[in-house]
Amino acid sequence: MSIKTRVVGKRRIAAAALMGTLALGMTLPAQAFDGPKRSECIAPAAPGGGFDLTCKLAQSALVQEKILSTPMRVTYMPGGVGAVAYNTVVAQRPDDPNAIVAWSSGSLLNLAQGKFGRYDENAVRWLAGVGTSYGAVAVRADSPYKTLEDLVKALKKDPGKVVIGAGGSVGGQDWMQTAMLAKAAGIEPKDMRYVAMEGGGELATALLGGHIQVASTDISDSVPHVESGDMRILAVFSDERLPGKVTADIPTAIEQGYDVEWPVIRGFYVGPEVSDEAYNWWKNAFDKLLASEDFAKLRESRELYPFDMTGDELNAYVKKRVAHYRELADEYGLVR
């Protein structure tokens, strides 16, 4: 018998065995996942904001730690402050092992209010939390509001005359932190004048262009503009002053007499049908990053602070946080 005949015979036997396995309803063994073929990070907003920053952090760190040999691409998918990306991944790319999607505390707040349509917090696989920023109130460097108290006085006098930009609509994360500030100052949140933006990049452009007077933002989005001399932060919503050359000089709302704290957790999720093998590959990749001193320095350079959580621990945290945000939504009269 020739070599060619023997090879063809073996292929036919293997094919027959495969067909027999399928006919009996038996499952084939899962294929090992040894990394994404073409890695992608989906940023659910336009370039320049917090989701972009989160994806760029992973993009740099995964190559720096030699987990990926080539940088992942960043895809921008704006719409509904995360809703479009969430629905796209769940409905159209549920088992894509190559894509991770950026999320923040604002995503969880919107999920708590049903703003992502028919999908809730159980619709995806929560992968990793990689850092936290904090909410902040910012103005242009030439603004007449020099302190948080200046802004509060203006709002008390006539809240409709102060135009506040927020990344997202009423009920969103940026709205919520200024609504909490208003409530602490004895101002009715619904009397304040808000302009909704699609993300941190658009918000900064509107503020620096003079289209709004105040930006409800966060530290990681704003510090670069403070460093350039274009912006001033009146208050950060952390429990104490943050370390850093710029942030150490920014007063908290708490020390100025307004008991408001708003951490902005940032991380990633994957589609609901991503295999355990692929999910665990990504989880192990982020566990390695979070244990790295080089990653800690990279995170700090982007004005993010430690928040290290993956897998089941993160899943439990997300569910607990969404429940808390539902309580907040009820307290502030937000319709779910």
Tab-separated table of C-alpha atoms in Angstrom:
chain	number	residue	atom	x	y	z
A	1	MET	CA	0.000	0.000	0.000
A	2	SER	CA	1.366	3.446	-0.913
A	3	ILE	CA	1.967	6.242	1.632
A	4	LYS	CA	-0.694	8.352	-0.093
A	5	THR	CA	-3.294	5.570	0.216
A	6	ARG	CA	-2.541	5.100	3.932
A	7	VAL	CA	-2.912	8.902	4.635
A	8	VAL	CA	-6.225	9.106	2.777
A	9	GLY	CA	-7.457	6.056	4.671
A	10	LYS	CA	-6.580	7.587	8.036
A	11	ARG	CA	-8.399	10.816	7.130
A	12	ARG	CA	-11.516	8.866	6.207
A	13	ILE	CA	-11.414	6.949	9.502
A	14	ALA	CA	-11.027	10.222	11.462
A	15	ALA	CA	-13.911	11.824	9.565
A	16	ALA	CA	-16.120	8.788	10.187
A	17	ALA	CA	-15.289	8.910	13.918
A	18	LEU	CA	-16.175	12.621	14.061
A	19	MET	CA	-19.535	12.021	12.319
A	20	GLY	CA	-20.266	9.172	14.710
A	21	THR	CA	-19.555	11.389	17.720
A	22	LEU	CA	-21.880	14.108	16.423
A	23	ALA	CA	-24.589	11.580	15.572
A	24	LEU	CA	-24.553	10.258	19.141
A	25	GLY	CA	-25.008	13.802	20.467
A	26	MET	CA	-21.639	13.785	22.181
A	27	THR	CA	-19.746	17.050	22.667
A	28	LEU	CA	-16.325	17.615	21.263
A	29	PRO	CA	-13.598	18.610	23.699
A	30	ALA	CA	-13.217	22.395	24.110
A	31	GLN	CA	-10.425	23.934	22.092
A	32	ALA	CA	-7.696	25.555	24.153
A	33	PHE	CA	-7.581	29.331	23.935
A	34	ASP	CA	-4.046	30.636	23.711
A	35	GLY	CA	-4.844	34.323	23.265
A	36	PRO	CA	-6.868	36.595	20.984
A	37	LYS	CA	-6.224	36.398	17.241
A	38	ARG	CA	-6.850	40.126	16.781
A	39	SER	CA	-7.420	41.818	20.115
A	40	GLU	CA	-9.859	44.712	20.385
A	41	CYS	CA	-10.979	47.074	23.123
A	42	ILE	CA	-14.353	48.726	22.606
A	43	ALA	CA	-14.633	52.231	24.074
A	44	PRO	CA	-18.373	53.017	24.330
A	45	ALA	CA	-17.999	56.748	23.563
A	46	ALA	CA	-16.206	59.171	21.257
A	47	PRO	CA	-12.412	59.541	21.601
A	48	GLY	CA	-10.965	61.572	24.439
A	49	GLY	CA	-12.941	60.549	27.514
A	50	GLY	CA	-12.728	58.013	30.311
A	51	PHE	CA	-13.646	54.966	28.210
A	52	ASP	CA	-10.914	55.885	25.741
A	53	LEU	CA	-8.444	56.288	28.610
A	54	THR	CA	-9.433	52.861	29.992
A	55	CYS	CA	-8.884	51.121	26.645
A	56	LYS	CA	-5.588	52.954	26.048
A	57	LEU	CA	-4.376	51.824	29.477
A	58	ALA	CA	-5.019	48.165	28.596
A	59	GLN	CA	-3.588	48.675	25.115
A	60	SER	CA	-0.274	49.918	26.527
A	61	ALA	CA	-0.046	47.597	29.529
A	62	LEU	CA	-0.761	44.312	27.748
A	63	VAL	CA	2.129	44.918	25.363
A	64	GLN	CA	4.398	46.323	28.077
A	65	GLU	CA	3.938	43.130	30.117
A	66	LYS	CA	4.440	41.011	26.953
A	67	ILE	CA	0.982	39.460	27.300
A	68	LEU	CA	0.202	40.620	23.763
A	69	SER	CA	2.884	40.825	21.093
A	70	THR	CA	1.080	43.570	19.158
A	71	PRO	CA	-1.167	46.371	20.485
A	72	MET	CA	-4.903	45.796	20.528
A	73	ARG	CA	-6.976	48.117	18.398
A	74	VAL	CA	-9.387	50.536	20.057
A	75	THR	CA	-12.857	50.756	18.513
A	76	TYR	CA	-15.129	53.679	19.391
A	77	MET	CA	-18.813	52.841	19.723
A	78	PRO	CA	-20.641	55.916	21.110
A	79	GLY	CA	-24.319	55.986	21.929
A	80	GLY	CA	-26.366	56.039	25.107
A	81	VAL	CA	-23.235	56.411	27.259
A	82	GLY	CA	-22.458	52.709	26.859
A	83	ALA	CA	-25.860	51.361	25.836
A	84	VAL	CA	-25.037	50.880	22.146
A	85	ALA	CA	-21.840	48.956	22.897
A	86	TYR	CA	-23.547	46.830	25.572
A	87	ASN	CA	-26.422	45.867	23.285
A	88	THR	CA	-24.115	45.226	20.324
A	89	VAL	CA	-21.868	42.871	22.275
A	90	VAL	CA	-24.722	40.980	23.948
A	91	ALA	CA	-26.903	40.607	20.839
A	92	GLN	CA	-24.418	40.495	17.954
A	93	ARG	CA	-21.028	39.445	19.368
A	94	PRO	CA	-21.863	37.373	22.453
A	95	ASP	CA	-19.097	34.788	21.984
A	96	ASP	CA	-16.318	36.983	20.567
A	97	PRO	CA	-13.166	35.982	22.495
A	98	ASN	CA	-11.058	38.762	20.997
A	99	ALA	CA	-12.969	41.785	22.327
A	100	ILE	CA	-13.095	43.410	25.754
A	101	VAL	CA	-15.346	46.385	26.504
A	102	ALA	CA	-14.634	49.294	28.849
A	103	TRP	CA	-17.118	50.077	31.619
A	104	SER	CA	-17.293	52.540	34.506
A	105	SER	CA	-19.438	53.249	37.543
A	106	GLY	CA	-21.580	55.322	35.181
A	107	SER	CA	-22.340	52.180	33.194
A	108	LEU	CA	-23.570	50.480	36.367
A	109	LEU	CA	-25.698	53.501	37.295
A	110	ASN	CA	-27.353	53.434	33.865
A	111	LEU	CA	-27.936	49.684	34.138
A	112	ALA	CA	-29.600	50.265	37.508
A	113	GLN	CA	-32.078	52.611	35.818
A	114	GLY	CA	-32.808	50.296	32.892
A	115	LYS	CA	-31.117	52.632	30.385
A	116	PHE	CA	-29.480	49.770	28.496
A	117	GLY	CA	-32.819	48.478	27.202
A	118	ARG	CA	-33.832	44.878	27.816
A	119	TYR	CA	-30.418	43.857	29.131
A	120	ASP	CA	-29.478	44.141	32.792
A	121	GLU	CA	-26.280	43.622	34.794
A	122	ASN	CA	-26.548	39.837	34.344
A	123	ALA	CA	-26.220	40.006	30.549
A	124	VAL	CA	-22.396	40.069	30.287
A	125	ARG	CA	-19.363	38.478	31.940
A	126	TRP	CA	-17.667	41.004	34.197
A	127	LEU	CA	-13.945	40.601	33.724
A	128	ALA	CA	-11.775	43.108	35.580
A	129	GLY	CA	-11.734	46.341	37.537
A	130	VAL	CA	-8.381	48.014	36.940
A	131	GLY	CA	-8.522	51.409	38.599
A	132	THR	CA	-10.622	54.190	40.025
A	133	SER	CA	-10.885	57.879	39.423
A	134	TYR	CA	-13.109	60.328	41.289
A	135	GLY	CA	-15.801	62.728	40.205
A	136	ALA	CA	-14.942	66.407	40.017
A	137	VAL	CA	-16.386	69.834	39.225
A	138	ALA	CA	-14.338	71.831	36.738
A	139	VAL	CA	-14.470	75.306	35.189
A	140	ARG	CA	-12.339	77.185	32.699
A	141	ALA	CA	-9.211	78.777	34.104
A	142	ASP	CA	-10.678	82.267	33.525
A	143	SER	CA	-14.029	81.436	35.194
A	144	PRO	CA	-15.416	83.851	37.801
A	145	TYR	CA	-15.988	80.792	40.016
A	146	LYS	CA	-12.738	80.532	41.959
A	147	THR	CA	-13.992	78.125	44.629
A	148	LEU	CA	-16.776	75.596	45.093
A	149	GLU	CA	-18.482	78.081	47.403
A	150	ASP	CA	-18.545	80.657	44.570
A	151	LEU	CA	-20.363	78.139	42.383
A	152	VAL	CA	-22.818	77.154	45.129
A	153	LYS	CA	-23.678	80.831	45.758
A	154	ALA	CA	-24.400	81.356	42.060
A	155	LEU	CA	-26.592	78.243	41.957
A	156	LYS	CA	-28.528	79.347	45.031
A	157	LYS	CA	-29.098	82.783	43.522
A	158	ASP	CA	-30.361	81.472	40.157
A	159	PRO	CA	-29.685	77.816	39.277
A	160	GLY	CA	-31.050	78.287	35.755
A	161	LYS	CA	-28.314	80.768	34.845
A	162	VAL	CA	-25.430	78.361	35.423
A	163	VAL	CA	-25.023	75.989	32.461
A	164	ILE	CA	-23.566	72.665	33.615
A	165	GLY	CA	-22.368	70.087	31.133
A	166	ALA	CA	-22.552	66.411	32.031
A	167	GLY	CA	-21.344	63.288	30.267
A	168	GLY	CA	-24.755	61.703	29.867
A	169	SER	CA	-28.337	62.733	30.500
A	170	VAL	CA	-30.268	63.362	33.706
A	171	GLY	CA	-29.764	60.361	35.956
A	172	GLY	CA	-26.293	59.632	34.627
A	173	GLN	CA	-23.117	59.540	36.678
A	174	ASP	CA	-22.042	63.132	36.020
A	175	TRP	CA	-25.565	64.379	36.716
A	176	MET	CA	-25.793	62.335	39.904
A	177	GLN	CA	-22.647	63.736	41.524
A	178	THR	CA	-23.746	67.355	40.984
A	179	ALA	CA	-27.289	66.470	42.079
A	180	MET	CA	-25.793	65.132	45.323
A	181	LEU	CA	-23.796	68.349	45.669
A	182	ALA	CA	-26.941	70.427	45.080
A	183	LYS	CA	-28.885	68.453	47.659
A	184	ALA	CA	-26.062	68.899	50.204
A	185	ALA	CA	-26.194	72.668	49.519
A	186	GLY	CA	-29.978	72.858	49.875
A	187	ILE	CA	-30.597	73.333	46.137
A	188	GLU	CA	-33.262	71.379	44.238
A	189	PRO	CA	-31.420	69.285	41.597
A	190	LYS	CA	-34.280	69.540	39.082
A	191	ASP	CA	-33.886	73.346	39.043
A	192	MET	CA	-30.332	73.106	37.725
A	193	ARG	CA	-29.601	73.569	34.039
A	194	TYR	CA	-27.886	70.617	32.388
A	195	VAL	CA	-26.543	70.015	28.902
A	196	ALA	CA	-25.991	66.335	28.055
A	197	MET	CA	-22.756	65.283	26.332
A	198	GLU	CA	-21.655	61.930	24.919
A	199	GLY	CA	-18.462	61.600	26.928
A	200	GLY	CA	-15.501	63.289	28.562
A	201	GLY	CA	-13.889	64.413	25.312
A	202	GLU	CA	-16.993	66.278	24.130
A	203	LEU	CA	-17.510	67.678	27.630
A	204	ALA	CA	-14.004	69.178	27.791
A	205	THR	CA	-14.379	70.666	24.305
A	206	ALA	CA	-17.667	72.321	25.276
A	207	LEU	CA	-16.221	73.772	28.484
A	208	LEU	CA	-13.028	75.104	26.920
A	209	GLY	CA	-15.037	76.486	23.993
A	210	GLY	CA	-17.277	78.473	26.342
A	211	HIS	CA	-20.475	76.601	25.448
A	212	ILE	CA	-21.007	75.592	29.081
A	213	GLN	CA	-19.821	77.249	32.303
A	214	VAL	CA	-19.246	74.190	34.492
A	215	ALA	CA	-18.287	70.591	33.745
A	216	SER	CA	-19.350	67.702	35.935
A	217	THR	CA	-16.443	65.418	35.135
A	218	ASP	CA	-13.763	63.290	36.774
A	219	ILE	CA	-10.130	63.683	37.728
A	220	SER	CA	-8.637	61.436	35.037
A	221	ASP	CA	-10.399	63.374	32.244
A	222	SER	CA	-9.579	66.804	33.664
A	223	VAL	CA	-6.041	66.833	35.062
A	224	PRO	CA	-4.355	67.097	31.622
A	225	HIS	CA	-6.334	70.314	31.018
A	226	VAL	CA	-5.362	71.620	34.454
A	227	GLU	CA	-1.708	70.931	33.645
A	228	SER	CA	-2.042	72.870	30.381
A	229	GLY	CA	-3.484	75.850	32.268
A	230	ASP	CA	-6.880	75.732	30.535
A	231	MET	CA	-9.023	74.388	33.358
A	232	ARG	CA	-9.491	74.672	37.116
A	233	ILE	CA	-11.022	71.987	39.327
A	234	LEU	CA	-13.139	73.401	42.136
A	235	ALA	CA	-13.590	70.132	44.012
A	236	VAL	CA	-12.928	66.430	43.795
A	237	PHE	CA	-15.476	63.949	45.174
A	238	SER	CA	-13.054	61.792	47.166
A	239	ASP	CA	-12.943	61.203	50.909
A	240	GLU	CA	-9.533	62.902	51.181
A	241	ARG	CA	-7.103	64.771	48.941
A	242	LEU	CA	-5.545	62.624	46.261
A	243	PRO	CA	-1.789	62.128	45.913
A	244	GLY	CA	-0.025	63.623	42.908
A	245	LYS	CA	1.684	66.783	41.748
A	246	VAL	CA	-1.566	68.349	40.519
A	247	THR	CA	-4.245	66.517	42.495
A	248	ALA	CA	-2.700	67.153	45.929
A	249	ASP	CA	-3.638	70.835	45.544
A	250	ILE	CA	-7.286	70.156	44.652
A	251	PRO	CA	-9.640	70.419	47.650
A	252	THR	CA	-12.341	67.806	48.230
A	253	ALA	CA	-16.004	68.730	48.406
A	254	ILE	CA	-16.017	67.242	51.914
A	255	GLU	CA	-13.360	69.602	53.253
A	256	GLN	CA	-15.359	72.505	51.776
A	257	GLY	CA	-18.426	71.491	53.761
A	258	TYR	CA	-20.323	69.306	51.259
A	259	ASP	CA	-20.446	65.599	52.110
A	260	VAL	CA	-20.285	64.161	48.587
A	261	GLU	CA	-18.089	61.262	47.500
A	262	TRP	CA	-18.163	59.630	44.059
A	263	PRO	CA	-15.575	57.031	43.023
A	264	VAL	CA	-15.461	56.204	39.305
A	265	ILE	CA	-14.439	52.558	38.930
A	266	ARG	CA	-13.055	51.580	35.503
A	267	GLY	CA	-12.730	48.124	34.028
A	268	PHE	CA	-13.742	45.634	31.333
A	269	TYR	CA	-16.391	43.039	30.501
A	270	VAL	CA	-16.787	40.442	27.725
A	271	GLY	CA	-19.766	38.931	25.926
A	272	PRO	CA	-22.111	36.508	27.732
A	273	GLU	CA	-21.171	33.458	25.629
A	274	VAL	CA	-17.402	33.873	25.646
A	275	SER	CA	-15.970	30.462	26.522
A	276	ASP	CA	-14.552	29.732	29.957
A	277	GLU	CA	-11.168	29.126	28.313
A	278	ALA	CA	-11.127	32.588	26.708
A	279	TYR	CA	-12.565	34.289	29.799
A	280	ASN	CA	-9.920	32.699	32.018
A	281	TRP	CA	-7.158	33.718	29.605
A	282	TRP	CA	-8.242	37.353	29.872
A	283	LYS	CA	-8.728	37.071	33.644
A	284	ASN	CA	-5.230	35.680	34.091
A	285	ALA	CA	-3.868	38.449	31.861
A	286	PHE	CA	-5.431	41.124	34.079
A	287	ASP	CA	-4.389	39.337	37.280
A	288	LYS	CA	-0.821	39.546	35.972
A	289	LEU	CA	-1.215	43.246	35.146
A	290	LEU	CA	-2.678	44.107	38.525
A	291	ALA	CA	0.261	42.436	40.284
A	292	SER	CA	2.803	44.405	38.251
A	293	GLU	CA	4.638	47.469	39.592
A	294	ASP	CA	5.079	48.728	36.030
A	295	PHE	CA	1.312	48.612	35.540
A	296	ALA	CA	0.799	50.526	38.796
A	297	LYS	CA	3.059	53.295	37.472
A	298	LEU	CA	1.279	53.333	34.120
A	299	ARG	CA	-2.095	53.570	35.869
A	300	GLU	CA	-0.876	56.394	38.112
A	301	SER	CA	0.348	58.350	35.072
A	302	ARG	CA	-3.267	58.387	33.871
A	303	GLU	CA	-4.585	59.774	37.175
A	304	LEU	CA	-6.127	56.449	38.169
A	305	TYR	CA	-5.859	54.962	41.643
A	306	PRO	CA	-5.777	51.308	42.744
A	307	PHE	CA	-8.871	49.165	42.328
A	308	ASP	CA	-7.835	45.569	41.691
A	309	MET	CA	-10.618	43.052	41.190
A	310	THR	CA	-11.315	40.255	38.695
A	311	GLY	CA	-13.577	37.264	38.111
A	312	ASP	CA	-16.120	36.166	40.710
A	313	GLU	CA	-15.068	38.856	43.186
A	314	LEU	CA	-15.752	41.581	40.624
A	315	ASN	CA	-19.047	39.984	39.591
A	316	ALA	CA	-20.266	40.104	43.193
A	317	TYR	CA	-19.090	43.726	43.538
A	318	VAL	CA	-20.934	44.789	40.368
A	319	LYS	CA	-24.216	43.206	41.486
A	320	LYS	CA	-23.958	44.868	44.915
A	321	ARG	CA	-23.110	48.242	43.383
A	322	VAL	CA	-26.016	48.127	40.929
A	323	ALA	CA	-28.393	47.378	43.824
A	324	HIS	CA	-27.033	50.458	45.652
A	325	TYR	CA	-27.513	52.599	42.555
A	326	ARG	CA	-31.117	51.441	42.273
A	327	GLU	CA	-31.666	52.796	45.783
A	328	LEU	CA	-30.084	56.104	44.759
A	329	ALA	CA	-32.316	56.261	41.668
A	330	ASP	CA	-35.388	55.860	43.893
A	331	GLU	CA	-34.126	58.513	46.308
A	332	TYR	CA	-33.676	61.041	43.488
A	333	GLY	CA	-36.956	60.232	41.776
A	334	LEU	CA	-35.418	58.746	38.637
A	335	VAL	CA	-37.767	56.567	36.609
A	336	ARG	CA	-36.603	53.002	35.897
